[in-house]
Amino acid sequence: MKPIRPIKPKTRITLSLPTVLIERMRTVVYWTPTLTLTSIVEAGIESQLKKLEKGRRFRARKGKIRVGRPPKHLAIRRK
């Protein structure tokens, strides 16, 4: 008998990702019956957050984050 795991509450968000990335995820999920798109995304985000948080302490937010694109003067330039 498997131990019962507590259900973690979830919230839905909408993201725009590159089509090529989404198609790669769908292919992997198709050929790996134990995976879901959600499980891949959760694992990737969790892994990246651990890297970003390592050795750093982030204070709790004081409010909601802004939606939409950041102002041009705050945008990170990618090359």
Short mmCIF file of C-alpha atoms in Angstrom, two decimals, residues 11-50:
data_model
loop_
_atom_site.label_atom_id
_atom_site.label_comp_id
_atom_site.label_asym_id
_atom_site.label_seq_id
_atom_site.Cartn_x
_atom_site.Cartn_y
_atom_site.Cartn_z
CA THR A 11 -2.71 27.90 -8.71
CA ARG A 12 -3.06 28.23 -12.46
CA ILE A 13 -0.87 30.69 -14.38
CA THR A 14 -0.54 31.39 -18.08
CA LEU A 15 2.86 31.63 -19.73
CA SER A 16 4.10 32.18 -23.24
CA LEU A 17 6.95 29.84 -24.14
CA PRO A 18 8.79 29.28 -27.41
CA THR A 19 6.92 26.86 -29.67
CA VAL A 20 10.04 24.73 -30.14
CA LEU A 21 10.34 24.26 -26.37
CA ILE A 22 6.68 23.29 -26.01
CA GLU A 23 6.96 20.77 -28.85
CA ARG A 24 10.06 19.24 -27.25
CA MET A 25 8.17 18.87 -23.96
CA ARG A 26 5.17 17.29 -25.71
CA THR A 27 7.43 14.80 -27.47
CA VAL A 28 9.11 13.78 -24.22
CA VAL A 29 5.74 13.40 -22.47
CA TYR A 30 4.38 11.35 -25.36
CA TRP A 31 7.27 8.87 -25.15
CA THR A 32 7.45 8.81 -21.32
CA PRO A 33 4.10 7.60 -19.96
CA THR A 34 4.92 8.53 -16.34
CA LEU A 35 5.52 12.21 -17.17
CA THR A 36 3.10 15.08 -17.63
CA LEU A 37 3.70 18.56 -19.00
CA THR A 38 3.00 19.93 -15.53
CA SER A 39 5.56 17.64 -13.88
CA ILE A 40 8.27 18.73 -16.33
CA VAL A 41 7.50 22.42 -15.77
CA GLU A 42 7.35 22.01 -11.98
CA ALA A 43 10.70 20.19 -11.88
CA GLY A 44 12.36 22.78 -14.12
CA ILE A 45 11.08 25.74 -12.15
CA GLU A 46 12.00 24.12 -8.83
CA SER A 47 15.52 23.40 -10.08
CA GLN A 48 16.04 26.94 -11.39
CA LEU A 49 14.67 28.54 -8.22
CA LYS A 50 17.06 26.49 -6.07
#
